[in-house]
Short mmCIF file of C-alpha atoms and ligand atoms in Angstrom, two decimals:
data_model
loop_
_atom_site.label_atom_id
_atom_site.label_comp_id
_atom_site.label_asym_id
_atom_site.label_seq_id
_atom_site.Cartn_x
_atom_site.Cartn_y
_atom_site.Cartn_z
CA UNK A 16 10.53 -20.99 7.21
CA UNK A 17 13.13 -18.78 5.16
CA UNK A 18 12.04 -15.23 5.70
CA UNK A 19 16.10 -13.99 4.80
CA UNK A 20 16.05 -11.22 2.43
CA UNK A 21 19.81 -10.67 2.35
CA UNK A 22 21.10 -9.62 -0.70
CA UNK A 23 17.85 -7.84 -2.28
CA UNK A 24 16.59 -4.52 -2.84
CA UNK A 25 13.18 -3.71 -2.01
CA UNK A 26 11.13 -0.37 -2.86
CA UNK A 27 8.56 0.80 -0.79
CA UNK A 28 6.43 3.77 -1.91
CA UNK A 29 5.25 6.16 0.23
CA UNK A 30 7.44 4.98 3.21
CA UNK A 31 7.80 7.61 4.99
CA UNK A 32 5.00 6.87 7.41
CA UNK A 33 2.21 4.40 8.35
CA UNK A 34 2.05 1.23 6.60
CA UNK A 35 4.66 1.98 4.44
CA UNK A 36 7.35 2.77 7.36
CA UNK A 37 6.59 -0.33 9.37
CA UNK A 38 6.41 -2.16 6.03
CA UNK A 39 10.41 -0.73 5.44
CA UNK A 40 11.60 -1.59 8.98
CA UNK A 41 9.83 -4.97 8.44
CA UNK A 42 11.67 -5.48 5.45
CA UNK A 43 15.15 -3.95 6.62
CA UNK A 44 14.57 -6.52 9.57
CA UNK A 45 14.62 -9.43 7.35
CA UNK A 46 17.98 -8.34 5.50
CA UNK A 47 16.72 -6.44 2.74
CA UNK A 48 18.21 -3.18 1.53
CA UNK A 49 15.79 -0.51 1.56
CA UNK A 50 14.42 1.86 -0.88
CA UNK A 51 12.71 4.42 1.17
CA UNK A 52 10.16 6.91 -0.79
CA UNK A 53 7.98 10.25 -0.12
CA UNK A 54 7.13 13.58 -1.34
CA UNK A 55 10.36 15.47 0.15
CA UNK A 56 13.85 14.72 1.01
CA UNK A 57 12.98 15.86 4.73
CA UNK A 58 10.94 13.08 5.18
CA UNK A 59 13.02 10.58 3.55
CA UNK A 60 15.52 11.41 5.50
CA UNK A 61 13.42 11.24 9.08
CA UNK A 62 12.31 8.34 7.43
CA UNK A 63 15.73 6.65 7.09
CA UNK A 64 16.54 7.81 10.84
CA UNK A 65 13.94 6.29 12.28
CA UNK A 66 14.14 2.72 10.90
CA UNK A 67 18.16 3.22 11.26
CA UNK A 68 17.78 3.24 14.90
CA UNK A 69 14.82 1.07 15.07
CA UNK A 70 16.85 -2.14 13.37
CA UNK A 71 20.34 -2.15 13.47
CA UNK A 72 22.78 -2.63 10.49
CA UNK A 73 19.96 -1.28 8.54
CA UNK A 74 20.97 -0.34 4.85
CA UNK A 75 18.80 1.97 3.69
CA UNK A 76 18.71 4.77 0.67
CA UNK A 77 16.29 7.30 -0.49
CA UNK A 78 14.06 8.68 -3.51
CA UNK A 79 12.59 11.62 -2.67
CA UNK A 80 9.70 11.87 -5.35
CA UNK A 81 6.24 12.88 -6.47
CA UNK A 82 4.51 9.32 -7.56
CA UNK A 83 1.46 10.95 -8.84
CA UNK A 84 2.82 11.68 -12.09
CA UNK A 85 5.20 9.98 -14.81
CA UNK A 86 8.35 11.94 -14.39
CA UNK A 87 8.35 11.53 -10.55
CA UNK A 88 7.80 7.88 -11.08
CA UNK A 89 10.61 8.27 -13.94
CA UNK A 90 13.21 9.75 -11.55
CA UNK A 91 12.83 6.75 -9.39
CA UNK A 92 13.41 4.08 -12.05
CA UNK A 93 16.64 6.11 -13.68
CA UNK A 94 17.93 5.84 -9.91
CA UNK A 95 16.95 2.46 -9.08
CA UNK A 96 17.10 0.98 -12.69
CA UNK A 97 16.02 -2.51 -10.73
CA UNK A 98 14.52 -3.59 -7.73
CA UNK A 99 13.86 -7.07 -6.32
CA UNK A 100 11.12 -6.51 -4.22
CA UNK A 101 8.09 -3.62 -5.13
CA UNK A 102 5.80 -2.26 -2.67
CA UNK A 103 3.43 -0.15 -4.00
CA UNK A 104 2.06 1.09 -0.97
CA UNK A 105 1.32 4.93 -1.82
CA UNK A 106 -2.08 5.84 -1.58
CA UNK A 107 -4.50 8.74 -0.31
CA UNK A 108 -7.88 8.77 0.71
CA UNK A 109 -10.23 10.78 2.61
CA UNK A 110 -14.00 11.23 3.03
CA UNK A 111 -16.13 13.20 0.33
CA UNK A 112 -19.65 12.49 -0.24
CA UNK A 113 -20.40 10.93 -3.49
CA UNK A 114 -21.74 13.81 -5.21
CA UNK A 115 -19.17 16.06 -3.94
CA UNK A 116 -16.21 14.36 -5.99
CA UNK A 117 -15.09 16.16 -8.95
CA UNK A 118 -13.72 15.11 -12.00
CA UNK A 119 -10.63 16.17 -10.91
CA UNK A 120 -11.01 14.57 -7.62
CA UNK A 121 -11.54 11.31 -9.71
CA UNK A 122 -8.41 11.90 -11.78
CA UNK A 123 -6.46 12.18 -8.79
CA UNK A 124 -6.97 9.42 -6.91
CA UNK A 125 -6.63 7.59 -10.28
CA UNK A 126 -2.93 9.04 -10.55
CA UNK A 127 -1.31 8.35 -7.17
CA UNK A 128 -3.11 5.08 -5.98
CA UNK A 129 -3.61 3.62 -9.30
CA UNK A 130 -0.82 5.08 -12.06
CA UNK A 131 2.20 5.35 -9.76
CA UNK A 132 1.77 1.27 -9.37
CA UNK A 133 1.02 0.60 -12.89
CA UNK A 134 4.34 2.71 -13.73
CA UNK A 135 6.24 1.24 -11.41
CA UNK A 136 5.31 -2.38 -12.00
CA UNK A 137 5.37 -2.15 -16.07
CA UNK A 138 9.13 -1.20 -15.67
CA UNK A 139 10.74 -3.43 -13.02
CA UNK A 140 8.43 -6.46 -13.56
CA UNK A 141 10.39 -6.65 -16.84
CA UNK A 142 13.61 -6.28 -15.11
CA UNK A 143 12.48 -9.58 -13.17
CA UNK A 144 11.27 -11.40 -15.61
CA UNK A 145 14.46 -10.71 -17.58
CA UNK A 146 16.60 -13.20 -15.83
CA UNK A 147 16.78 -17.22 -16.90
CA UNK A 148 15.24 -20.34 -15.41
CA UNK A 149 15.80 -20.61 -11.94
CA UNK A 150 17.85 -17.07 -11.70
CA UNK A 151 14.47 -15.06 -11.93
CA UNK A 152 13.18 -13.51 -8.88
CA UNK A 153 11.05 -11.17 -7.59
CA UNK A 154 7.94 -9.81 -5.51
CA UNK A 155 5.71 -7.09 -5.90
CA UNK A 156 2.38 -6.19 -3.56
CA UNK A 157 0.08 -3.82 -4.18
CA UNK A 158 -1.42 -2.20 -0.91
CA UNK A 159 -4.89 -2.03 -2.04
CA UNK A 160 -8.08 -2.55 0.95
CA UNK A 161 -10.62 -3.99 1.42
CA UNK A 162 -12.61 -0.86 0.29
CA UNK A 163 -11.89 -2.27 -3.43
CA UNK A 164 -14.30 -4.81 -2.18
CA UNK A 165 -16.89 -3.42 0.50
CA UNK A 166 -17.23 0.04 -1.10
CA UNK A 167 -17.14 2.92 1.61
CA UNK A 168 -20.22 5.71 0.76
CA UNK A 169 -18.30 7.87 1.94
CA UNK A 170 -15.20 7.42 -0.40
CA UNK A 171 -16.64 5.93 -3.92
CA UNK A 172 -13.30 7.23 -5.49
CA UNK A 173 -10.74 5.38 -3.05
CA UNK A 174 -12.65 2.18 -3.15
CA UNK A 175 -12.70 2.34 -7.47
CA UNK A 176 -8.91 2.77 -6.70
CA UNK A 177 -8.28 0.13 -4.59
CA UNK A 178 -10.12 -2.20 -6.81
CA UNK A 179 -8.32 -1.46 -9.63
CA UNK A 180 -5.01 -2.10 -7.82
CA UNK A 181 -6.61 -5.85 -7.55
CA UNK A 182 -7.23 -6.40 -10.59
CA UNK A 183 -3.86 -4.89 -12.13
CA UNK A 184 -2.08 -7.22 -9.86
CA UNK A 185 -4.01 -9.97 -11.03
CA UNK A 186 -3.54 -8.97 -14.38
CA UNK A 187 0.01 -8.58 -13.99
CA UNK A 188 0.85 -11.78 -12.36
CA UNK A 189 -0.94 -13.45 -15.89
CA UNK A 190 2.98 -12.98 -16.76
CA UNK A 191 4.95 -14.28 -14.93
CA UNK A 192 3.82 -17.89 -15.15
CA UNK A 193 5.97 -20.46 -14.67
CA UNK A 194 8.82 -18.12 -13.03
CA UNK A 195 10.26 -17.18 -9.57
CA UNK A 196 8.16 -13.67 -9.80
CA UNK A 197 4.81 -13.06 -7.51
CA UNK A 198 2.39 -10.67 -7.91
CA UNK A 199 0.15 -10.68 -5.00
CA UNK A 200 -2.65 -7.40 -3.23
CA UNK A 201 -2.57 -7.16 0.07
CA UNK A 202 -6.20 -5.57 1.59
CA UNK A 203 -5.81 -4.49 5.42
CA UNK A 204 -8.88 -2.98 6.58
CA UNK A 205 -8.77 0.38 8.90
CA UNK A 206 -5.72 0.49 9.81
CA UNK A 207 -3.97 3.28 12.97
CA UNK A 208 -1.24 5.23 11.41
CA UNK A 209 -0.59 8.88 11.86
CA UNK A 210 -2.88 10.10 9.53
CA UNK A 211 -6.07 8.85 11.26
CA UNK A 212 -6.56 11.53 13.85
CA UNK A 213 -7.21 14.11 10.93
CA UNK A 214 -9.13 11.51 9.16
CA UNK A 215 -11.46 11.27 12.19
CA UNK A 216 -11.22 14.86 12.42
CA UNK A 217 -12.56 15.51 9.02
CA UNK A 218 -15.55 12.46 9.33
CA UNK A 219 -16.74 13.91 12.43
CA UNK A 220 -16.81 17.79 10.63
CA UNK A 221 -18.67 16.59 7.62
CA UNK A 222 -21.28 14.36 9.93
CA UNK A 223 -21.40 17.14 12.13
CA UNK A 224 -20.56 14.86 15.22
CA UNK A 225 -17.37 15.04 17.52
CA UNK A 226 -14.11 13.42 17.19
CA UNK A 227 -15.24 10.99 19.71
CA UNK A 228 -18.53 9.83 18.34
CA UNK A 229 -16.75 9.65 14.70
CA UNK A 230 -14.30 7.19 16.38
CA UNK A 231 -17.04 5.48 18.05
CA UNK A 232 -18.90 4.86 15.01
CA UNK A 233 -15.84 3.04 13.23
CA UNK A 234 -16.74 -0.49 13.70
CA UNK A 235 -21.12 0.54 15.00
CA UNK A 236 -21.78 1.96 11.82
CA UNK A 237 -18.84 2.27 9.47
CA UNK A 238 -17.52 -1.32 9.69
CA UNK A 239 -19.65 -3.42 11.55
CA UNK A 240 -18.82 -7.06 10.20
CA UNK A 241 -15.28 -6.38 11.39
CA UNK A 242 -14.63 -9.22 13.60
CA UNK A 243 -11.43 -7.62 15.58
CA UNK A 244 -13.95 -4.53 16.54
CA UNK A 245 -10.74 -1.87 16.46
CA UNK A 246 -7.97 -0.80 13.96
CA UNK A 247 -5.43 -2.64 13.51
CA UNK A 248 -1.61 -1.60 13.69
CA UNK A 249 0.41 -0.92 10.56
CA UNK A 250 3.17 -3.71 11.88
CA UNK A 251 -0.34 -6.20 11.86
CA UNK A 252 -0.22 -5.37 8.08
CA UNK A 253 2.78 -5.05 7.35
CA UNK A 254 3.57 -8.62 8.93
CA UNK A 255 1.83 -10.02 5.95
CA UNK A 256 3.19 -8.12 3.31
CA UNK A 257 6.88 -8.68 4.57
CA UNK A 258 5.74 -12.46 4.62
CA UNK A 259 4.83 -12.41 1.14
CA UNK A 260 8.01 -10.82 0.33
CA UNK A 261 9.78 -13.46 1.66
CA UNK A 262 11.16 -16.46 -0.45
CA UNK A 263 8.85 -18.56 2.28
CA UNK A 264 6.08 -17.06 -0.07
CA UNK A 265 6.76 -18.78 -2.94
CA UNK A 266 3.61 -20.66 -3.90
CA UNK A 267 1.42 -17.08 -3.32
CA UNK A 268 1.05 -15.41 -6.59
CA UNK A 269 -2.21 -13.64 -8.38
CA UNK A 270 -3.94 -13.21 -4.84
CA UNK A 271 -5.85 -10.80 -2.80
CA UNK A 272 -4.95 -11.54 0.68
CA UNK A 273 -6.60 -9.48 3.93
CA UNK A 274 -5.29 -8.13 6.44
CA UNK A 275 -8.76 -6.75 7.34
CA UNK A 276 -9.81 -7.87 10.60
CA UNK A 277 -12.70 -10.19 9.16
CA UNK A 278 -14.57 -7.32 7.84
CA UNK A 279 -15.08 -8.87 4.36
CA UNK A 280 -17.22 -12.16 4.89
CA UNK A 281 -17.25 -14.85 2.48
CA UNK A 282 -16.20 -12.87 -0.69
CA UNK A 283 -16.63 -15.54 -3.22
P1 LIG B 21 -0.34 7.47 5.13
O1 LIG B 21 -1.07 8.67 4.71
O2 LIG B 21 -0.01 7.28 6.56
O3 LIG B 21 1.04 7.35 4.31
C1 LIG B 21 1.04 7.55 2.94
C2 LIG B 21 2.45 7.59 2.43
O4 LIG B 21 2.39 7.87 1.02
C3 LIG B 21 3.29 8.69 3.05
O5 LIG B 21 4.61 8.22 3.16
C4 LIG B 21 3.22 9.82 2.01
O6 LIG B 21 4.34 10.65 2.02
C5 LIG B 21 3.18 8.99 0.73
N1 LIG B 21 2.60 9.71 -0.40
C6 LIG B 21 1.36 10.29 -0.48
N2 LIG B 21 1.23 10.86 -1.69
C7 LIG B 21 2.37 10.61 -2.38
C8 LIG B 21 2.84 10.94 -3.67
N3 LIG B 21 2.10 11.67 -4.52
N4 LIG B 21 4.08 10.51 -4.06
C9 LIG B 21 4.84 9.79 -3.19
N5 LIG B 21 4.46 9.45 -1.96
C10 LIG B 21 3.25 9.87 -1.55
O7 LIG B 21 -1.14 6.22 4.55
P2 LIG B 21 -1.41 4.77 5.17
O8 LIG B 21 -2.64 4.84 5.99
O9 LIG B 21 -0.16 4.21 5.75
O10 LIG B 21 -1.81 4.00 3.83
C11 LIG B 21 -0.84 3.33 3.04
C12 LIG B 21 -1.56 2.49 2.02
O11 LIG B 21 -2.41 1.58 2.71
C13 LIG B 21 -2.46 3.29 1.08
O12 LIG B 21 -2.38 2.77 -0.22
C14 LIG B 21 -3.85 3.09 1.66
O13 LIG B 21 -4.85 3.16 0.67
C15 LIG B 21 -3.73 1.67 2.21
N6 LIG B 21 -4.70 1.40 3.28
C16 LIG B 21 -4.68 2.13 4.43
C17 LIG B 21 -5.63 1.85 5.42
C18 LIG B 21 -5.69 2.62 6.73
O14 LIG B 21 -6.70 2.51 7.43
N7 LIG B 21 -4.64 3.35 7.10
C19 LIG B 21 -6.58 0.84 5.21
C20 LIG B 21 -6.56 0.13 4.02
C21 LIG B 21 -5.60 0.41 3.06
#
């Protein structure tokens, strides 16, 4: 199986921790070179360290940018005019109760999980599509969840988002038929990353329950069907998203593929 990446360029959005980190180091580990994104140059550049020491030989470079609107997304593009490989991994979420989202709320989510991909992809699909015959090339996975398909109560707005990534990848791998180029989501279900002690933190303020029982309730009463009963890791997801990248891949395109511990059952 031919899971070399030497000699392309991959982005990853929102790399500077969780799924999108492990995704990078996964990546660097196959060869790639390494596009590594966030809000600030600080974290880039912890970012950058960390995978540096964690695979050797690593080449890596930063884009320290905003996603959530067009000029940020802009900035990247003018410095990266082309990519091989697109991750759009970037995404927020958080609890709210469903009458407790504002407009705005809406509009935001909208922006950074859903706008900074459809930016992203509408300028360096073309770039990969450009190429002739057998010289096109290319990848590019959204990181949606399985939220886009079992809709958390608790977070209308992220799961709207996350099945709208699905559908724009679907939508976008319509062109590049007969070519080199996939276009694949990838739905992990919850996932541990750095950010999920807050998350619990905030769950367990707005039940009005402790840290512990908000934790406890994950896979009772949040996700039940889950079949793994626990989070997974963000190198469990990212293993599937750096397979996809990988020219191994090939005969993936236009899918949703989980990553969610079985917590979707028989979708279709
Ligand atoms: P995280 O919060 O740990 O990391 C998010 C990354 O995105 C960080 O690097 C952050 O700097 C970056 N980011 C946030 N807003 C940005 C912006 N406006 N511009 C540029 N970068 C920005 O998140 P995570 O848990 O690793 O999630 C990554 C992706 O996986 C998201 O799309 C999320 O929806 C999806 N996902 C996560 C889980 C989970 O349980 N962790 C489950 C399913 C899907």
């Amino acid at each position: 199986m031919d899971l070399d990446l030497s000699g392309k360029l991959a982005l990853v959005t929102g790399s500077t921790r969780g799924i999108g980190l492990a995704a990078a180091k996964g990546l660097a580990a196959m060869g790639a070179e390494v596009i590594i994104n966030g809000r600030t140059q600080d974290a880039v550049d912890k970012a950058m360290a960390d995978i540096a020491e964690t695979v050797a030989g690593a080449v890596l470079h930063g884009a320290a940018a905003d996603l959530s609107h067009e000029a940020g997304c802009g900035s990247v593009t003018e410095a990266f005019p082309a990519v091989d490989i697109l991750i759009n991994n970037t995404g927020v979420y958080g609890p709210k109760p469903f009458f407790d989202i504002t407009d705005e709320d809406w509009q935001s989510i909208f922006d950074i999980n859903v706008m900074s991909g459809v930016r992203l992809t509408r300028h360096y699909l073309q770039g990969m599509l450009a190429e002739d015959g057998d010289d096109n090339w290319g990848r590019i996975i959204f990181v949606s969840s399985e939220a886009g398909i079992v809709v958390p109560v608790e977070m209308v707005h992220y799961g709207f988002s996350k099945g709208a990534q699905m559908v724009i990848a679907r939508g976008a791998a319509e062109s590049t038929k007969g070519t080199n180029v996939t276009v694949n989501s990838v739905l992990p279900g919850p996932t541990w990353v750095e950010a999920t002690p807050a998350n619990l933190a905030e769950r367990a303020r707005l039940q009005g329950i402790t840290v512990e029982e908000a934790m406890a309730r994950a896979f009772t009463e949040r996700r039940p069907t889950s079949l793994i009963q626990r989070y997974a890791s963000a190198e469990e997801v990212a293993n599937l998203i750096c397979y996809l990248c990988s020219k191994a891949a090939s005969a993936t395109n236009g899918a949703a593929l989980r990553v969610d511990g079985g917590i979707v059952g028989n979708p279709f």
